[in-house]
Coordinates of C-alpha atoms in Angstrom, one line a residue:
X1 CA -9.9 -14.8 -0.8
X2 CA -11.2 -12.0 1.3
X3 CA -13.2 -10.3 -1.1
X4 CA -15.2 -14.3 -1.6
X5 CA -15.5 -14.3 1.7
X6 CA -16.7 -10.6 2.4
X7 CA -19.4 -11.5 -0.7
X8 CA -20.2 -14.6 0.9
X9 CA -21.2 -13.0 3.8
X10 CA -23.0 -10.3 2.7
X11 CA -24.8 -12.1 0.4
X12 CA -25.8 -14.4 3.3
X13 CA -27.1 -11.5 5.5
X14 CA -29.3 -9.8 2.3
X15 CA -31.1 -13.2 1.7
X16 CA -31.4 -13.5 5.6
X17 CA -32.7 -9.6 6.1
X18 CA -35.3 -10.3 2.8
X19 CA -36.2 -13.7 4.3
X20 CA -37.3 -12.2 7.5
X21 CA -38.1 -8.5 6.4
X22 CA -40.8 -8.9 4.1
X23 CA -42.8 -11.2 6.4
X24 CA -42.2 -8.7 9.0
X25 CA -42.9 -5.4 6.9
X26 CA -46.5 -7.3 5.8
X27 CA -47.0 -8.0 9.4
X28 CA -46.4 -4.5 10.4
X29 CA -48.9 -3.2 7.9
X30 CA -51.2 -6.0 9.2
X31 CA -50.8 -4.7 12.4
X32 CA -51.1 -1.3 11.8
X33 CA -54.9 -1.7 9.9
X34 CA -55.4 -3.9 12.6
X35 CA -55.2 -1.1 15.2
X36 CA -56.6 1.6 12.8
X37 CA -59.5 -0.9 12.8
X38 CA -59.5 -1.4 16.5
X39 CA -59.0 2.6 16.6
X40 CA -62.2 3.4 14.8
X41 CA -64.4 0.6 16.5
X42 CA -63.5 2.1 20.1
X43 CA -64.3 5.3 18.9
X44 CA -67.9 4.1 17.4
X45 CA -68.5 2.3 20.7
X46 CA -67.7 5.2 23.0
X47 CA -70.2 7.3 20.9
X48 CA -72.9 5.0 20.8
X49 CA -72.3 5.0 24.8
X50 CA -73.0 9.0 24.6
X51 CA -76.1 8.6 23.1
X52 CA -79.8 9.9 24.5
X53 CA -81.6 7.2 22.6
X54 CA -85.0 8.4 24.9
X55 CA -84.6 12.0 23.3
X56 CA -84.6 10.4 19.9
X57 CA -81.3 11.2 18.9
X58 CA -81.7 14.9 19.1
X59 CA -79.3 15.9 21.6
X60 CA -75.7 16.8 20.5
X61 CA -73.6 13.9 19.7
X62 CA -70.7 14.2 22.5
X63 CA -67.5 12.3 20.6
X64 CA -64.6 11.1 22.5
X65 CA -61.2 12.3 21.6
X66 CA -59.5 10.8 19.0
X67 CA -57.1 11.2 16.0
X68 CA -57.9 14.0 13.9
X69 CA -59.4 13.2 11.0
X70 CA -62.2 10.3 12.6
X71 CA -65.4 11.0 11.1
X72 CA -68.3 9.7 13.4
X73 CA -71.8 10.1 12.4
X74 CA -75.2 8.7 13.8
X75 CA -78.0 6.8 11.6
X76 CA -81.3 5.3 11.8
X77 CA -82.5 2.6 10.8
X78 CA -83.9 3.7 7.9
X79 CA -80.5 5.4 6.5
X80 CA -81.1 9.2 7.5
X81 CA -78.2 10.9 9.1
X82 CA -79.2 11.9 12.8
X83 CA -75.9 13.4 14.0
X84 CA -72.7 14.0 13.4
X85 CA -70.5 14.0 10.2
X86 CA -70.6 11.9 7.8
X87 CA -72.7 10.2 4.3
X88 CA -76.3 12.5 4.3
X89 CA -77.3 8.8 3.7
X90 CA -76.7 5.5 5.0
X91 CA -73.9 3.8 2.6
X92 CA -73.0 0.4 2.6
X93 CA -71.3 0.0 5.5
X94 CA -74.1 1.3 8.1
X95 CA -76.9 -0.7 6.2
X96 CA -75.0 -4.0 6.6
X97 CA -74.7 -2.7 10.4
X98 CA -78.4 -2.6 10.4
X99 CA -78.2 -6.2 10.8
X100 CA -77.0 -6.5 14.1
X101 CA -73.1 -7.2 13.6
X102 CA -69.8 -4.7 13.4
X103 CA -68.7 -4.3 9.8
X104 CA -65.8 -2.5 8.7
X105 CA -64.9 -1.8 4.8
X106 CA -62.2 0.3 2.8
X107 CA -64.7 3.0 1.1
X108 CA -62.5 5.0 -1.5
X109 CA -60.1 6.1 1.0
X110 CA -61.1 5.8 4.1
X111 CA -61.6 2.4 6.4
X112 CA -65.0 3.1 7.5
X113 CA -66.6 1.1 11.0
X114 CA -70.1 0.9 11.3
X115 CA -71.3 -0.4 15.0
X116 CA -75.2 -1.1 15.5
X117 CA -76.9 0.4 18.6
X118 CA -79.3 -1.7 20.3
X119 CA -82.4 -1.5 22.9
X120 CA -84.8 -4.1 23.3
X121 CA -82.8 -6.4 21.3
X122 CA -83.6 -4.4 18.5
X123 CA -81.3 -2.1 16.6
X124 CA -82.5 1.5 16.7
X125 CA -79.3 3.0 15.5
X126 CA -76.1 2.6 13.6
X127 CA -72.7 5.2 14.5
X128 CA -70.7 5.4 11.9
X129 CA -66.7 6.2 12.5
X130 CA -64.3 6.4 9.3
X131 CA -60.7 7.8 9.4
X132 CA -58.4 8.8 6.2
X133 CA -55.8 5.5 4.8
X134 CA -53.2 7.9 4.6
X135 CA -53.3 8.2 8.3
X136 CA -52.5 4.3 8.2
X137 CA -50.1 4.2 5.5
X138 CA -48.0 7.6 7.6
X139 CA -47.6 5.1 10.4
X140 CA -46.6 2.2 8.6
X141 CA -44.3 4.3 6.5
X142 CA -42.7 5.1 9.8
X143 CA -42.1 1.5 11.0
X144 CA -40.7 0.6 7.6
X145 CA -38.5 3.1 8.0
X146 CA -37.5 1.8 11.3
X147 CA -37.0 -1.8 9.8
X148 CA -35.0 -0.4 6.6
X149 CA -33.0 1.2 9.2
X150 CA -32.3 -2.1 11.4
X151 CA -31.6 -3.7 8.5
X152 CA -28.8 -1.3 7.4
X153 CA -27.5 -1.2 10.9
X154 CA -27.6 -5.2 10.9
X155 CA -26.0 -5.2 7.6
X156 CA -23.0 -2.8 8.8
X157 CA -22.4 -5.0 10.8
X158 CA -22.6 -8.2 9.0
X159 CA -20.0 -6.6 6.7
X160 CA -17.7 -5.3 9.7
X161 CA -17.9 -9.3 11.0
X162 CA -17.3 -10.5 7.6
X163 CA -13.9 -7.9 6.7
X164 CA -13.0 -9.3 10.1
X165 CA -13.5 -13.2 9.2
X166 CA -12.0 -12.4 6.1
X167 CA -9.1 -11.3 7.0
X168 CA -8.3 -13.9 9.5
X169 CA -8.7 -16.6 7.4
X170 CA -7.1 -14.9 4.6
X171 CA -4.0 -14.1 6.4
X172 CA -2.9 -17.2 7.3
X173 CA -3.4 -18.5 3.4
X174 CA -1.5 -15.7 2.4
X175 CA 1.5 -17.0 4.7
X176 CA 1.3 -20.3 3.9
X177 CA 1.1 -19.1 -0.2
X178 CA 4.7 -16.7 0.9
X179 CA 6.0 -20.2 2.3
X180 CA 5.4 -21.5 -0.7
X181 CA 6.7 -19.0 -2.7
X182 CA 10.1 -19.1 -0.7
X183 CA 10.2 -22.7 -1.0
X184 CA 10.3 -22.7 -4.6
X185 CA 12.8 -19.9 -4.7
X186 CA 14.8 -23.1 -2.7
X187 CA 14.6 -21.6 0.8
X188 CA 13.8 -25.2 2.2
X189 CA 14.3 -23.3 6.0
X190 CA 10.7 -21.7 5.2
X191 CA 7.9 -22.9 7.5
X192 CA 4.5 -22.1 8.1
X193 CA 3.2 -21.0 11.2
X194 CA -0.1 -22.1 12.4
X195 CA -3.3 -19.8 12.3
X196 CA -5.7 -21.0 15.6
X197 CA -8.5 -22.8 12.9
X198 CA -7.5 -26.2 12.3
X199 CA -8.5 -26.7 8.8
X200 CA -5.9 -24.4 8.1
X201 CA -3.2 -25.7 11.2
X202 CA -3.3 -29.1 9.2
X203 CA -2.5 -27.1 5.8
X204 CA 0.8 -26.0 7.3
X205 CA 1.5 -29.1 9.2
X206 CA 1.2 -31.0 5.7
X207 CA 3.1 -28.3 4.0
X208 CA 5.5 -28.4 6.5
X209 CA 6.3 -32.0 6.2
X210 CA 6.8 -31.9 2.6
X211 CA 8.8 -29.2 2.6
X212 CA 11.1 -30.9 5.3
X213 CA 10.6 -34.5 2.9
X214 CA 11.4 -32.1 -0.3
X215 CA 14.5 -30.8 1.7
X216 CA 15.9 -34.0 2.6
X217 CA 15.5 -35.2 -1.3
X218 CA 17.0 -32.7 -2.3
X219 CA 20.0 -32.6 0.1
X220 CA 20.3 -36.1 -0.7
X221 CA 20.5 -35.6 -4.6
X222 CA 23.0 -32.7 -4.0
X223 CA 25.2 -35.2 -1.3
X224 CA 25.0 -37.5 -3.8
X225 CA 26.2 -35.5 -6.9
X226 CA 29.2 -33.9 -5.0
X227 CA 30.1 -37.3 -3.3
X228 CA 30.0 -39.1 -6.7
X229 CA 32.2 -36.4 -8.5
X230 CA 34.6 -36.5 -5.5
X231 CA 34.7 -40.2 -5.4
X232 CA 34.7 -41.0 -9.2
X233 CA 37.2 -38.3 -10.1
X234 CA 40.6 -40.4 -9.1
X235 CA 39.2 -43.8 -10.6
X236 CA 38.4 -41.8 -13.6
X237 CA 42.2 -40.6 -13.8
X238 CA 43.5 -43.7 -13.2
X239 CA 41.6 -45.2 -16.3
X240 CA 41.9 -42.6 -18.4
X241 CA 46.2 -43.2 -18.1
X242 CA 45.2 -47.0 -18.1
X243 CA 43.3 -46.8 -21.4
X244 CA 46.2 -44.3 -22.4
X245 CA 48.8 -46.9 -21.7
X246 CA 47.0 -49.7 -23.5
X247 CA 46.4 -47.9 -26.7
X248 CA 50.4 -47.2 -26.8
X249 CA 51.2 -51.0 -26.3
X250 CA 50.0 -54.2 -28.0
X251 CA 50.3 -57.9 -27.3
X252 CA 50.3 -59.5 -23.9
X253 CA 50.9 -56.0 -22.1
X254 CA 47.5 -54.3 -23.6
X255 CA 45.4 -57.3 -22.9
X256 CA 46.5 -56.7 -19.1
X257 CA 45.9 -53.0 -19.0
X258 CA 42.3 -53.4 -20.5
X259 CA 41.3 -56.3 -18.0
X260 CA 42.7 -53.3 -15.4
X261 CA 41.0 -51.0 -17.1
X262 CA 37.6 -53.6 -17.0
X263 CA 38.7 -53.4 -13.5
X264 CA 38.4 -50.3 -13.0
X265 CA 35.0 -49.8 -14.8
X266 CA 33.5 -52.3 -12.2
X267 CA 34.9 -50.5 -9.5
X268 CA 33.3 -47.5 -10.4
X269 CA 30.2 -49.1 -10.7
X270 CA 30.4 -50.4 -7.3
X271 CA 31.5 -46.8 -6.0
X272 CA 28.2 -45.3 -7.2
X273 CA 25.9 -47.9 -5.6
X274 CA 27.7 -47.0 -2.6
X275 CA 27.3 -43.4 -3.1
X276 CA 23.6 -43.7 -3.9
X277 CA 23.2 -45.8 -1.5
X278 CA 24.2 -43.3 1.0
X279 CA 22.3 -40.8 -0.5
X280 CA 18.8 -42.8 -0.3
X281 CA 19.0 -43.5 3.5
X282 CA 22.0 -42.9 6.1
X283 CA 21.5 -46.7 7.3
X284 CA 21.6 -47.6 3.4
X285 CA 24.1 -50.2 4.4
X286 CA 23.2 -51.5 7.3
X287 CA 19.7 -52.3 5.8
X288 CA 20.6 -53.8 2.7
X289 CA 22.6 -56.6 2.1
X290 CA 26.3 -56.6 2.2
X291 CA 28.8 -58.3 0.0
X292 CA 32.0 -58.6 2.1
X293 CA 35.8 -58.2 1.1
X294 CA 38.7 -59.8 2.9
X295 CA 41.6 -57.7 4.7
X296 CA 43.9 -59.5 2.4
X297 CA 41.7 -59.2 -0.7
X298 CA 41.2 -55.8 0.2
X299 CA 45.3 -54.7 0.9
X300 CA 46.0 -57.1 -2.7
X301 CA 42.9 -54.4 -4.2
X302 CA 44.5 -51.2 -2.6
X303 CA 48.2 -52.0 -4.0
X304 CA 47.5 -53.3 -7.2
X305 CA 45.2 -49.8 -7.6
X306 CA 47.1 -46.9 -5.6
X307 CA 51.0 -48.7 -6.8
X308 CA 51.5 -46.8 -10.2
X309 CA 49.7 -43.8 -8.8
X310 CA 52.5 -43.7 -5.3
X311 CA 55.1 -44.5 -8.2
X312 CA 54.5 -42.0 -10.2
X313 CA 54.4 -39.5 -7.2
X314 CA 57.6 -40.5 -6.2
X315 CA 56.2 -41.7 -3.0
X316 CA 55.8 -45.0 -1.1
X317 CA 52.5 -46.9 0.0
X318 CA 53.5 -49.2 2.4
X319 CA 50.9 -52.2 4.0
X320 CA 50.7 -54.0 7.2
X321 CA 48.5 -56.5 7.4
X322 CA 49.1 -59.2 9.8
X323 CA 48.8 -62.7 8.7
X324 CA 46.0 -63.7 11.2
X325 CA 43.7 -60.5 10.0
X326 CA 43.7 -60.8 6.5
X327 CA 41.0 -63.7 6.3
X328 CA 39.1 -61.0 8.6
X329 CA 35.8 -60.1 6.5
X330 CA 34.5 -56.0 6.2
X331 CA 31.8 -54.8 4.3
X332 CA 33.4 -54.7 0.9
X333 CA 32.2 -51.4 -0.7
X334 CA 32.1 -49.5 2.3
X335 CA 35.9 -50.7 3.0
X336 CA 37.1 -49.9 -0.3
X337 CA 35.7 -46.5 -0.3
X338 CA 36.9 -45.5 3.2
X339 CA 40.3 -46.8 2.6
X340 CA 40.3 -45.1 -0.8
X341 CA 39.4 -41.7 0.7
X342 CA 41.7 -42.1 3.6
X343 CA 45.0 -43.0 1.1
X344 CA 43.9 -40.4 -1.3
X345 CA 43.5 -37.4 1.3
X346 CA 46.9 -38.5 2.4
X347 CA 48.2 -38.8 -1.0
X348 CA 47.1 -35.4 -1.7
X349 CA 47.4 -33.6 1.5
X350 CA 50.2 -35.3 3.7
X351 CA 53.5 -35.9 2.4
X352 CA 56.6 -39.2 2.9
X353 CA 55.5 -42.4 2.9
X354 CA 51.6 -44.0 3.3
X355 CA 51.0 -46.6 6.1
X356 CA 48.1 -48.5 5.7
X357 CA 47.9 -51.0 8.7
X358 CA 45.1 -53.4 10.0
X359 CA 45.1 -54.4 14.0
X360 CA 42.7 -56.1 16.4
X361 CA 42.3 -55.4 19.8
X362 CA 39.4 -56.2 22.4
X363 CA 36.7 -57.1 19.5
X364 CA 37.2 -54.0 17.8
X365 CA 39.4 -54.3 14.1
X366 CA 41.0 -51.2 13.2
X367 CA 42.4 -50.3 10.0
X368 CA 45.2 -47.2 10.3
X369 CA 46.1 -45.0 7.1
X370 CA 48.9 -42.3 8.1
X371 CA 51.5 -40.6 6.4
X372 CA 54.8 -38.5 7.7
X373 CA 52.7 -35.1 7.2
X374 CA 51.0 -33.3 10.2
X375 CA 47.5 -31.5 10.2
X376 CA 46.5 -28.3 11.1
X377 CA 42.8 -29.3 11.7
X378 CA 41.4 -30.3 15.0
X379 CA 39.7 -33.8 14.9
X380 CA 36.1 -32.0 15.2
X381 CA 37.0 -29.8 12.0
X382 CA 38.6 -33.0 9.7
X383 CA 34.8 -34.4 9.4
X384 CA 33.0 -31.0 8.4
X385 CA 31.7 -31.1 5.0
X386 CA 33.4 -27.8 3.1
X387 CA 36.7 -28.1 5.4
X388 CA 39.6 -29.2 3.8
X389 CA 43.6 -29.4 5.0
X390 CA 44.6 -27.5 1.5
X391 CA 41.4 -24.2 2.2
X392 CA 39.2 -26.4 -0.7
X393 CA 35.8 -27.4 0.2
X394 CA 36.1 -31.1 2.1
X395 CA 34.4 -33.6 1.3
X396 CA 36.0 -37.2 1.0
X397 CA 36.4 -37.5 4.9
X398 CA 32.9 -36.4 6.0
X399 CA 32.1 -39.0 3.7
X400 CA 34.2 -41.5 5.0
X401 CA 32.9 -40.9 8.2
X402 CA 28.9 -41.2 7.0
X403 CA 30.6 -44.1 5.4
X404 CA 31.6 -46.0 8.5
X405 CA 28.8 -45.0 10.7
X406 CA 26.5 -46.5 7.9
X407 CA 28.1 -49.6 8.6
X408 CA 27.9 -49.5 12.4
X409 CA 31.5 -48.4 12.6
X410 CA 33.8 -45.4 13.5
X411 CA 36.6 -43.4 11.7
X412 CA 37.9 -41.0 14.0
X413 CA 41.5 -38.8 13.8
X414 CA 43.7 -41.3 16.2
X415 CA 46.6 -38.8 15.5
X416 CA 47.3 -35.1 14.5
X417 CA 51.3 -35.9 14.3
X418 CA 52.2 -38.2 12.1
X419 CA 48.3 -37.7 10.4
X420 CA 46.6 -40.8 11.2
X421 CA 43.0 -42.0 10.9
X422 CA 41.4 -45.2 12.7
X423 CA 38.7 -46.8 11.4
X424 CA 37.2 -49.3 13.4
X425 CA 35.1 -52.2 13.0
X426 CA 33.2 -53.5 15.9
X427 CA 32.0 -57.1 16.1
X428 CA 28.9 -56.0 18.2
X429 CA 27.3 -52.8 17.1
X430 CA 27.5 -49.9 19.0
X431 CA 25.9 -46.6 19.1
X432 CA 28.8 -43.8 18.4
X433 CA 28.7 -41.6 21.2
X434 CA 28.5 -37.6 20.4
X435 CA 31.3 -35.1 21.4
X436 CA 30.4 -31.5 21.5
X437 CA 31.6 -28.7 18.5
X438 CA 33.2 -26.0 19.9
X439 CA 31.1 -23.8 18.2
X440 CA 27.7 -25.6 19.9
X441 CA 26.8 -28.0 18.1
X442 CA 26.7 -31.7 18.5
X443 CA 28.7 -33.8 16.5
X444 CA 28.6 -37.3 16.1
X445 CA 32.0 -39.5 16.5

């Protein structure tokens, strides 16, 4: 990039310098005969001035000072030299001079003026001034010289400018090409900076913004992988002893356990929609339309599915659900994934018997899991992603939680001793408020 630009530049400023130079150098040896010209004629005219035309041109011919070298010589009209130095005999030059009109010609290598001297209105004389081209071609050599050495000096610093250019605009490419580098290497935090030339700012802005878009896609795809495998893994248990049951029974028995098993299959269908859904947008159920699940249908669901599991735990799952709540209606997949997170972290991690219990108070539904076990964990910790009650990364209730704000609700930890968790439904939407993290940052109830 820098060396382009640096060629650019100076390939710019050589066209421009031979553009304007060789105009210039023709003018200055334009200018320079010009004057040698101009030169020679003075000198002609001075002598003729000097002349004693009365003493027919036998006095000394007095010369004014001039460049040395100038030849000046005197002739008559009839082409003899009177005075001075010069031909012996009228050349060219002084006979066209004869004629009444300044001439000037190159003669081998000399410039040669010849200027006709008049009285009467006739010409009675010719002078005859001639100076060496070498003289000339010194002085223009000299004022070449003088141009070759602008030009040098003007290309210096065309290339000092350029390096200079070059760099700046490189630079700020190189960053953004380091970003890029960094980004692939998946540091996602990587962002360019921007450089004062707004070609260039709008090149970071962009790559800024897909970074940040590539980020969230792919923080989306890894939510989604870990919050599938954490919510499929129980389902998948739970028909993998199903289907083990059935294939160790026949008749009326088996055709129940596969319909469970069918069951089952559906449900984990409908658990990665969810999940996905999640993923995709945070408001993913909100936005989209929402099948809805009964508080009865949904307590039948969760002890028809969790029974055998309690049973063979040797604990209880115990269910509360007041008469007038259980034609209540919740969003069905979001319920059946909260609830199925709360009773498995308290199957797993609490200990005695599992509550789950449904109330309404003051518009706002509230489903309860809690078990006889007690937490460690404050209520800010429970809903960090990579925090768990047994020192395993966490996951289900930070999912919960996303879980229930996606649905305009609230899970929150409504007790440390006996464990319980709240989620609550509200008939108008609310915004959850925020509570502050110890360590700084907000968190969202």
């Amino acid at each position: 990039m820098r060396r382009s630009v640096r060629h650019v530049a100076l390939i710019a400023s050589c066209v421009a310098l031979l553009v304007l130079g060789v105009p210039l150098a023709v003018a200055i040896r334009w200018v320079v005969v010009d004057q040698e010209r101009g030169e020679l004629t003075r000198v002609a005219l001075a002598a003729s001035a000097h002349l004693d035309l009365a003493s027919h041109l036998t006095d000394p011919l007095e010369v004014p000072a001039s460049e040395p070298g100038t030849l000046v010589a005197v002739y008559g009209v009839r082409g003899n030299r009177a005075q001075g130095t010069g031909p012996a005999a009228a050349d060219a030059v002084v006979r066209r001079a004869t004629s009444g009109q300044v001439v000037d010609q190159v003669i081998g290598g000399d410039l040669v003026v010849a200027v006709p001297v008049s009285q009467q209105e006739r010409v009675v004389a010719v002078v005859r001034a001639a100076a060496p081209r070498s003289t000339g071609w010194l002085r223009t050599g000299w004022l070449w010289a003088a141009q070759l050495l602008a030009s040098a000096v003007a290309l210096t610093l065309a290339a000092v400018v350029a390096q200079r250019r070059a760099t700046r605009l490189a630079r700020p490419l190189e960053e953004l090409a380091q970003v890029s580098v960094r980004v692939s290497s998946g540091d996602f935090t990587a962002q360019a900076d921007r450089a004062g030339i707004p070609e260039l700012d709008q090149l970071a802005v962009t790559q800024n913004e897909m970074v940040r878009a590539v980020a969230a896609m792919v923080d989306r795809e890894r939510r989604f992988a870990t919050d599938a495998s954490h919510q499929l893994r129980t389902p998948l248990t739970r028909l993998d002893l199903t289907l083990e049951a059935a294939s160790e029974t026949d008749g009326k028995r088996r055709d129940e356990l596969i319909a469970q098993a069918r069951s089952e299959v559906a449900g984990l269908v409908t658990t990665i929609q969810d999940v996905l859904a999640l993923a995709r947008s945070s408001s993913a159920a909100a936005d989209q339309p929402q099948r809805s699940v009964t508080l009865g249908e949904l307590a039948q669901d969760i002890d028809s599915t969790w029974h055998g599991t309690f049973a063979a735990a040797g604990r209880r799952l115990v269910i509360e659900m007041p008469a007038d709540l259980t034609a209540l209606t919740v969003p069905a997949g979001v319920a059946q994934q909260i609830v199925a997170i709360l009773i498995d972290n308290a199957l797993a991690h609490g200990s005695g018997t599992v509550t789950l219990r449904g109330s309404r108070r003051g518009g706002v539904l509230t489903v309860e899991v809690s078990d006889e076990g007690t937490t460690r964990l404050t209520a800010v910790e429970m809903f960090r992603r990579g925090v768990s009650q047994a020192d395993t990364p966490g996951i289900g209730l930070a999912l919960a939680r996303e879980l229930a704000e996606s649905a305009q609700g609230r899970l929150v930890l409504a007790a440390g001793s006996p464990t319980t968790f709240a989620w609550m439904v509200f008939e108008t939407p609310v915004s959850p408020p925020t509570a502050i993290d110890p360590t700084g940052a907000p968190h969202a109830w």
